[in-house]
């Protein structure tokens, strides 16, 4: 399970946590929101990105902040 | 595939007049209609659908519309909708294509799509096809279909796609060729002028320039949010205050505005909007039921009049949906405000839809509302029909959500789930528990005398199918016979499946007479129930059976029939599985020594099968092709065909042809005189050999005997051949019998017992003459030459033997010339085989033996043997020397 941090433009209400399947919603003073939390796998992550697209939220950045497994080396 | 079409998906959403005229975009679309594709790609709420619908309304071109949703990710169903959409323009188009799709129940292949594209060019007018919301499509083969259609699009057609993200099509190529027009987010945004027109002219709000600029700035021209802002502003007194509060907020625009819009609605309307947001499609009676009110039609009319994101789905003002984005927001609000009401609402919707015959939607809502009991109640009576119609996808989806205790009491659901599993190639572990549920449900329920026993029959049938798949043919026969005894006369579906099943199982174990009987029945029953794919399967295996029995004439007729049906079903173009027929014909032509005709048919069969990755044609066809190439001494091509056959197998594949690959590989090594490989293989095979060897191993044992003969160990060969001969005679396998008799004769010549050799050989000639066997004799090459000459001198079957001798001589001439050609390209006395060249290339790359073995998917020992051969042929002792020598001789591309 990886932890991701998704930064989007604007302030998102708390009730969207449910839509984003339990990601923490943190509103920043600068006017953006950070969605943060564990993401089951890559297709779950793409599911979130699809939802961001479907709401026409502006995606500012996407970061993996913690990996449970070390990346496979070549 | 869904049997009933949702007509609302083919309806172009109506547009409201006079919203805001957008001449800039209209002329963009006008220009675009001269190219192949217009791609309208922008986020939700940018007015994509509205723009295209408006443009179509004003254009004089006829148009077809298809609104896509998540359920359209199935190639077959997608194409059915696509054809039906085009039929809105010209009803004469696509009948044949639809018939083929329904009859073959398989993924559409390129020929069919080509045929559809051809028919599109017959439409008299220039027309437009719209695929709305294409972003919901994730299925790769649908993308390929669309790509193919764009490539082959007739002049008179124009395609418009609306989507929230760019589709995986070769857009760059289309751009370079000026075949695409793009309308993107930046084009769709409202400019300040358009914003002003909307607020002041259309809504009559009388805002000043600064206020317009502020709104434009805050919404970034996003159409949906401007519309929401307009709706809110219509209800507020102090517009200045609203605009400044709105622009000062960081809140996500739509959150802010939906709250505002909702708060200016009457309580009744608010509740209506929230509660009906769970519906994909809404109509007044359904909404009345859901909210226990009676004025839903008035509310819907009111919402439509005030432009509150309601889209009409038909001409009768009956069905509506919310604009997707708005609907998402509403249902999110509902979840937040009344989470406890959600399940109740879904259940209410399910109940109404169920009693109004909207079965599939009823099931979806019942599952959403977690009323699995109701979902199962609705599924149970339709489960049987879904099996007959091969509707695998929805069944698999339901299987993943319905709890076991719910389905345990409903045998038809378990049966349908088991069919969907076996049809989609799931492993036995998934299927077995379902069959157990079927059996226990029926045996435990003694409450009713009229209990439907039929699921038990299906369970046994499915068991038999699984047995065939894992190579337990005897079990398959037993299960099938058991089920056969219980079938009622009117159940043609099961009768056909079982007969086909039995036929294939008997064919696999070599009981040809029984196989023939059941395959005949299977063919008749499949034709009766218009199951053409099944009929082709039955007729093909019937042909293969007759071929093995040496009945060339009958089997030729069967294969021609296969091609005839396959071409008829395909509307003039053979459907992929008609390839079975071509491969059968190819084998007959091969036996009659007409190699060029044989090659044409085999390649045609393989090519047809490849369109749908059919494994039967892939294996059977390529094995026959390998044999043919080997006869022409084109060993490289033979090797390649064997690799193709191998690539067509899958781990569970246990049909005889699959097991034969190893045998034909050894035949090839024998022909190449690669004694190292053949001896090693023969020794390990001898160790495994016991009396119980199954029919499917006869090819292996025949080649083992051949290797022993090549090693001049006739007694070992004879002991194998005696048993094989007995089996082949008992089972009526004429071709095998002739081949084995010929081998016995060769062995006896080696034993210097000419008299018994000649009596065996005479038996072979007696059997071979009436049907005109040629290759079965002359494939033995030099070893058979003496026998033929001896037969002629003894006046045994003189005409036939002389003819064979002539063919043999002609054959060796061709092979000599071919051989010198191949050898000529390599400056070696003993040229490397194609496989050895492959290994050599990897040796030169300095791969370790184990790595090479892994790469070529063979054992370490095989690679060692190959390397030994390579080293000795090149006259070297190490990999370094081999690399140098290979470069000197130009054997490796540098």
XYZ file of C-alpha atoms in Angstrom, chain B residues 321-789:
469
model
C -31.262 12.434 -16.917
C -29.336 15.035 -14.963
C -26.294 16.531 -16.522
C -23.582 14.105 -15.389
C -21.580 16.635 -13.425
C -24.627 18.098 -11.693
C -25.966 14.620 -10.952
C -22.646 13.641 -9.347
C -22.810 16.710 -7.099
C -26.399 16.086 -6.106
C -25.806 12.465 -5.165
C -22.741 13.502 -3.194
C -24.916 15.984 -1.255
C -27.490 13.258 -0.664
C -24.855 10.923 0.761
C -23.708 13.651 3.081
C -27.133 14.785 4.259
C -29.146 11.583 4.370
C -26.849 8.575 4.228
C -29.485 6.399 5.876
C -31.953 7.103 3.056
C -29.686 5.849 0.293
C -30.407 2.130 0.464
C -34.136 2.737 0.820
C -34.146 4.930 -2.266
C -32.251 2.403 -4.355
C -34.563 -0.345 -3.189
C -37.604 1.739 -4.074
C -36.201 2.418 -7.528
C -35.434 -1.273 -7.976
C -38.986 -2.246 -7.050
C -40.539 0.235 -9.482
C -38.179 -0.666 -12.334
C -38.797 -4.352 -11.723
C -42.570 -4.053 -11.934
C -42.174 -1.930 -15.064
C -40.066 -4.506 -16.839
C -36.731 -2.643 -16.652
C -35.001 -5.721 -15.370
C -31.335 -4.888 -15.785
C -31.689 -1.466 -14.186
C -33.772 -2.958 -11.377
C -30.962 -5.398 -10.613
C -28.365 -2.632 -10.631
C -30.362 -0.575 -8.097
C -31.150 -3.569 -5.901
C -27.418 -4.299 -5.689
C -26.617 -0.641 -5.077
C -29.220 -0.608 -2.286
C -27.692 -3.799 -0.873
C -30.938 -5.678 -1.222
C -29.240 -8.776 -2.584
C -32.321 -10.856 -1.910
C -34.310 -8.737 -4.354
C -31.478 -8.661 -6.883
C -31.366 -12.455 -6.790
C -35.154 -12.688 -7.092
C -35.003 -10.644 -10.278
C -32.021 -12.541 -11.700
C -33.249 -16.087 -11.006
C -36.084 -16.127 -13.592
C -33.946 -14.583 -16.348
C -30.787 -16.594 -15.600
C -31.678 -19.433 -17.961
C -32.264 -17.082 -20.862
C -29.001 -15.317 -20.187
C -27.191 -18.645 -20.499
C -28.775 -19.288 -23.897
C -27.859 -15.809 -25.058
C -24.302 -16.104 -23.811
C -24.474 -12.934 -21.704
C -21.261 -13.479 -19.828
C -20.295 -9.973 -18.680
C -23.291 -8.993 -16.496
C -23.329 -12.446 -14.913
C -19.677 -12.155 -13.944
C -20.319 -8.707 -12.456
C -23.189 -9.969 -10.333
C -21.180 -12.970 -9.275
C -18.597 -10.675 -7.739
C -21.157 -8.911 -5.496
C -23.896 -11.382 -4.562
C -23.165 -13.175 -1.262
C -23.013 -16.952 -1.320
C -25.893 -17.564 1.088
C -28.196 -15.598 -1.217
C -27.392 -17.563 -4.346
C -27.217 -20.889 -2.514
C -31.002 -21.297 -2.650
C -31.249 -20.288 -6.311
C -29.888 -23.024 -8.537
C -30.431 -21.157 -11.817
C -28.257 -18.267 -10.663
C -25.465 -20.645 -9.647
C -25.819 -22.402 -12.994
C -25.655 -19.152 -14.945
C -22.610 -18.023 -12.931
C -20.897 -21.340 -13.635
C -21.551 -20.951 -17.381
C -20.197 -17.415 -17.338
C -17.054 -18.684 -15.587
C -16.440 -21.493 -18.039
C -17.158 -19.247 -21.022
C -14.595 -16.747 -19.838
C -11.971 -19.413 -19.213
C -11.905 -19.266 -15.413
C -10.189 -22.069 -13.511
C -11.951 -25.086 -12.110
C -11.652 -23.819 -8.511
C -14.037 -20.977 -9.361
C -16.589 -23.241 -10.981
C -16.679 -26.319 -8.749
C -18.184 -24.547 -5.671
C -21.000 -23.167 -7.825
C -21.846 -26.618 -9.154
C -21.857 -27.977 -5.603
C -24.324 -25.231 -4.649
C -26.587 -26.219 -7.538
C -26.606 -29.824 -6.432
C -27.172 -29.205 -2.748
C -29.894 -26.624 -3.437
C -31.884 -29.069 -5.486
C -31.361 -32.137 -3.328
C -32.249 -30.288 -0.102
C -35.369 -28.642 -1.406
C -37.995 -31.382 -1.319
C -40.831 -29.006 -0.596
C -42.136 -28.935 -4.117
C -42.883 -31.790 -6.470
C -42.512 -29.599 -9.511
C -39.012 -28.578 -8.587
C -37.033 -27.636 -11.647
C -34.367 -30.299 -12.050
C -32.793 -28.804 -15.131
C -29.894 -27.013 -13.359
C -28.567 -30.433 -12.333
C -28.286 -31.262 -15.998
C -26.369 -28.079 -16.646
C -24.046 -28.855 -13.735
C -23.197 -32.264 -15.171
C -22.718 -30.742 -18.622
C -20.364 -28.107 -17.251
C -18.396 -30.820 -15.413
C -17.974 -32.647 -18.698
C -16.733 -29.475 -20.380
C -14.194 -28.917 -17.602
C -13.006 -32.497 -17.922
C -12.296 -32.002 -21.641
C -10.424 -28.831 -20.910
C -8.012 -30.537 -18.523
C -7.629 -33.608 -20.686
C -9.713 -36.020 -18.602
C -11.511 -37.348 -21.628
C -12.815 -40.507 -19.974
C -14.454 -38.400 -17.244
C -15.887 -36.140 -19.914
C -17.462 -39.093 -21.650
C -18.952 -40.422 -18.402
C -20.327 -37.042 -17.324
C -21.791 -36.396 -20.737
C -23.483 -39.757 -20.938
C -24.887 -39.288 -17.448
C -26.368 -35.919 -18.416
C -27.532 -37.216 -21.772
C -29.794 -39.751 -20.098
C -31.694 -37.031 -18.270
C -32.247 -34.473 -21.022
C -35.840 -33.748 -21.878
C -36.557 -33.919 -25.610
C -37.215 -30.221 -25.977
C -33.921 -29.055 -24.468
C -32.009 -28.684 -27.710
C -29.428 -26.325 -26.195
C -28.082 -28.887 -23.726
C -28.499 -31.751 -26.172
C -26.326 -29.950 -28.702
C -23.613 -29.017 -26.190
C -23.466 -32.573 -24.852
C -23.346 -34.220 -28.250
C -20.539 -31.932 -29.343
C -18.788 -32.552 -26.042
C -19.024 -36.312 -26.365
C -17.910 -36.211 -29.959
C -14.792 -34.203 -29.160
C -13.967 -36.402 -26.147
C -14.306 -39.594 -28.183
C -12.209 -38.063 -30.943
C -9.569 -37.181 -28.365
C -9.360 -40.729 -27.013
C -9.358 -42.136 -30.526
C -12.759 -43.826 -30.492
C -13.604 -42.639 -33.926
C -16.865 -44.492 -34.582
C -18.456 -43.099 -31.404
C -17.019 -39.673 -32.102
C -18.671 -39.669 -35.516
C -22.081 -40.606 -34.203
C -22.140 -37.851 -31.580
C -20.629 -35.182 -33.776
C -23.348 -35.885 -36.359
C -26.001 -35.435 -33.667
C -24.263 -32.323 -32.383
C -24.171 -30.822 -35.850
C -27.860 -31.442 -36.453
C -28.892 -30.063 -33.056
C -26.709 -26.971 -33.385
C -28.196 -26.237 -36.790
C -31.673 -26.715 -35.358
C -31.012 -24.232 -32.572
C -29.249 -21.849 -34.994
C -26.015 -22.142 -33.052
C -23.760 -21.778 -36.087
C -20.500 -21.567 -34.173
C -21.365 -24.904 -32.540
C -22.403 -26.367 -35.891
C -19.082 -25.410 -37.457
C -17.215 -26.955 -34.521
C -19.177 -30.205 -34.797
C -18.840 -30.448 -38.581
C -15.103 -29.713 -38.425
C -14.411 -32.393 -35.828
C -16.562 -34.719 -37.884
C -14.271 -33.997 -40.814
C -11.146 -34.576 -38.701
C -12.619 -37.875 -37.495
C -13.391 -39.043 -41.023
C -9.926 -37.966 -42.114
C -8.396 -40.159 -39.405
C -10.621 -43.020 -40.559
C -9.279 -42.582 -44.052
C -12.612 -41.436 -45.466
C -11.217 -38.629 -47.611
C -14.305 -38.123 -49.703
C -16.646 -37.691 -46.715
C -14.250 -35.510 -44.816
C -13.707 -33.303 -47.856
C -17.472 -32.814 -48.026
C -17.564 -31.944 -44.321
C -14.817 -29.323 -44.680
C -16.495 -27.744 -47.692
C -19.712 -27.574 -45.694
C -17.849 -25.835 -42.852
C -16.578 -23.181 -45.247
C -20.017 -22.853 -46.809
C -21.765 -22.265 -43.470
C -18.999 -19.978 -42.250
C -19.218 -17.867 -45.384
C -23.002 -17.737 -45.290
C -23.064 -16.659 -41.652
C -20.411 -14.068 -42.463
C -22.517 -12.645 -45.281
C -20.060 -13.553 -48.032
C -16.884 -13.277 -45.950
C -15.867 -16.422 -44.066
C -16.007 -15.996 -40.288
C -12.757 -16.895 -38.464
C -13.705 -20.401 -37.377
C -14.366 -21.416 -40.983
C -10.579 -21.747 -40.887
C -11.180 -25.240 -39.414
C -12.457 -26.266 -42.846
C -9.474 -24.873 -44.734
C -7.041 -26.645 -42.457
C -8.885 -29.932 -42.971
C -8.778 -29.463 -46.736
C -5.100 -28.591 -46.504
C -4.429 -31.897 -44.762
C -6.295 -33.823 -47.467
C -4.400 -32.067 -50.264
C -1.176 -32.797 -48.406
C -1.906 -36.515 -48.192
C -2.661 -36.533 -51.930
C 0.717 -34.874 -52.492
C -0.723 -31.631 -53.879
C 1.566 -29.479 -51.782
C 0.904 -26.102 -53.373
C -2.871 -26.398 -52.949
C -2.353 -27.740 -49.418
C -0.200 -24.769 -48.488
C -2.803 -22.277 -49.738
C -5.552 -23.842 -47.615
C -3.417 -24.228 -44.511
C -2.253 -20.632 -44.631
C -5.789 -19.409 -45.246
C -7.049 -21.408 -42.266
C -4.278 -20.172 -39.986
C -4.858 -16.589 -41.069
C -8.599 -16.784 -40.427
C -8.044 -18.276 -36.977
C -5.461 -15.667 -36.045
C -8.101 -12.947 -36.225
C -9.633 -14.260 -33.032
C -6.557 -16.044 -31.656
C -8.242 -19.379 -32.162
C -6.034 -22.096 -30.699
C -7.401 -25.027 -32.723
C -6.412 -23.463 -36.030
C -3.197 -22.160 -34.489
C -2.031 -25.592 -33.385
C -3.554 -27.924 -35.950
C -2.842 -25.618 -38.873
C 0.750 -24.891 -37.956
C 1.551 -28.545 -37.261
C 0.258 -29.471 -40.707
C 2.228 -26.591 -42.205
C 5.402 -27.708 -40.395
C 4.969 -31.173 -41.836
C 4.513 -29.735 -45.330
C 7.586 -27.509 -45.033
C 9.561 -30.458 -43.736
C 8.500 -32.454 -46.805
C 9.827 -29.592 -48.948
C 13.052 -29.705 -46.905
C 12.515 -26.078 -45.915
C 13.517 -26.719 -42.335
C 13.643 -23.089 -41.282
C 9.986 -22.607 -42.215
C 9.075 -25.899 -40.552
C 10.798 -24.745 -37.379
C 8.921 -21.439 -37.514
C 5.562 -23.197 -37.945
C 6.321 -25.416 -34.945
C 7.093 -22.337 -32.840
C 3.785 -20.829 -33.961
C 1.964 -24.008 -32.963
C 3.669 -23.864 -29.586
C 2.728 -20.222 -29.140
C -0.913 -21.077 -29.767
C -1.147 -23.468 -26.811
C -2.036 -22.455 -23.294
C -1.031 -24.184 -20.085
C -4.250 -26.154 -19.696
C -4.366 -27.294 -23.298
C -4.577 -31.067 -23.400
C -6.159 -31.872 -26.746
C -4.202 -34.461 -28.782
C -2.880 -31.885 -31.252
C -1.245 -29.971 -28.415
C 0.577 -33.046 -27.156
C 1.745 -33.796 -30.660
C 3.942 -30.751 -30.931
C 6.852 -32.599 -29.299
C 6.353 -35.513 -31.694
C 6.490 -33.313 -34.771
C 9.530 -31.539 -33.442
C 11.293 -34.899 -33.268
C 10.093 -35.768 -36.794
C 11.794 -32.599 -37.916
C 15.009 -33.489 -36.072
C 14.886 -36.909 -37.734
C 14.559 -35.283 -41.150
C 17.457 -32.992 -40.275
C 19.415 -36.059 -39.191
C 20.087 -34.455 -35.865
C 20.855 -37.733 -34.142
C 22.053 -36.153 -30.925
C 18.630 -34.665 -30.206
C 16.612 -37.632 -31.366
C 18.576 -40.261 -29.429
C 18.447 -38.268 -26.222
C 14.730 -37.776 -26.612
C 14.079 -41.416 -27.548
C 15.925 -42.688 -24.496
C 13.952 -40.544 -22.109
C 10.690 -41.466 -23.855
C 11.491 -45.187 -23.621
C 11.884 -44.860 -19.885
C 8.381 -43.398 -19.503
C 6.822 -45.913 -21.807
C 4.353 -48.318 -20.260
C 1.389 -50.376 -21.414
C -1.144 -47.789 -20.428
C -0.059 -45.179 -22.918
C -3.104 -43.212 -24.009
C -4.249 -42.634 -27.537
C -2.934 -39.111 -27.539
C 0.565 -40.449 -27.243
C 0.502 -42.524 -30.412
C 2.294 -39.820 -32.354
C 5.022 -39.799 -29.730
C 5.363 -43.561 -29.864
C 5.343 -43.665 -33.644
C 8.207 -41.215 -33.787
C 10.007 -43.225 -31.108
C 9.769 -46.289 -33.357
C 11.039 -44.228 -36.286
C 14.063 -43.119 -34.290
C 14.823 -46.730 -33.332
C 14.649 -47.672 -37.013
C 16.967 -44.863 -37.924
C 19.354 -46.244 -35.273
C 18.880 -49.670 -36.876
C 17.405 -51.162 -33.723
C 14.479 -52.931 -35.440
C 13.436 -55.196 -32.563
C 12.861 -52.294 -30.208
C 10.898 -50.591 -32.959
C 8.825 -53.684 -33.607
C 7.787 -54.099 -29.984
C 6.413 -50.561 -29.997
C 4.833 -50.923 -33.422
C 2.986 -54.122 -32.622
C 1.008 -52.459 -29.880
C 0.389 -49.358 -31.960
C -0.842 -51.472 -34.853
C -3.319 -53.327 -32.677
C -4.704 -50.062 -31.290
C -4.921 -48.371 -34.663
C -6.722 -51.306 -36.249
C -9.160 -51.620 -33.350
C -10.012 -47.944 -33.500
C -10.402 -47.917 -37.274
C -7.682 -45.330 -37.810
C -6.783 -46.060 -41.420
C -4.049 -43.470 -41.912
C -2.220 -44.542 -38.729
C -2.601 -48.209 -39.665
C -0.991 -47.659 -43.066
C 1.886 -45.716 -41.576
C 2.545 -48.312 -38.882
C 2.356 -51.212 -41.385
C 4.933 -49.425 -43.538
C 7.190 -48.974 -40.504
C 6.787 -52.635 -39.573
C 7.856 -53.541 -43.104
C 10.927 -51.319 -42.818
C 11.811 -52.937 -39.481
C 11.473 -56.409 -40.900
C 13.705 -55.536 -43.837
C 16.316 -54.455 -41.290
C 15.810 -57.848 -39.637
C 16.356 -59.395 -43.061
C 12.984 -61.142 -42.991
C 11.872 -60.005 -46.431
C 8.841 -62.290 -46.639
C 7.057 -60.941 -43.577
C 8.135 -57.417 -44.573
C 6.406 -57.804 -47.904
C 3.252 -59.186 -46.377
C 3.022 -56.152 -44.050
C 3.774 -53.822 -46.918
C 1.122 -55.427 -49.090
C -1.426 -54.862 -46.328
C -0.412 -51.192 -46.277
C -0.794 -50.882 -50.054
C -4.167 -52.644 -49.962
C -5.435 -50.133 -47.455
C -3.893 -47.108 -49.116
C -4.921 -47.595 -52.732
C -8.698 -47.008 -52.590
C -8.354 -43.582 -50.943
C -5.164 -42.673 -52.777
C -2.739 -42.212 -49.867
C 0.602 -40.831 -51.082
C 2.477 -38.845 -48.422
C 1.965 -41.444 -45.694
C 4.180 -43.677 -47.858
C 6.681 -41.334 -49.419
C 7.318 -39.332 -46.227
C 9.487 -42.310 -45.237
C 11.830 -41.329 -48.032
C 14.673 -43.669 -49.002
C 13.614 -46.325 -46.487
C 10.471 -47.010 -48.511
C 12.127 -47.056 -51.934
C 13.344 -50.678 -51.743
C 9.959 -51.874 -50.542
C 8.182 -50.214 -53.465
C 10.618 -51.703 -55.978
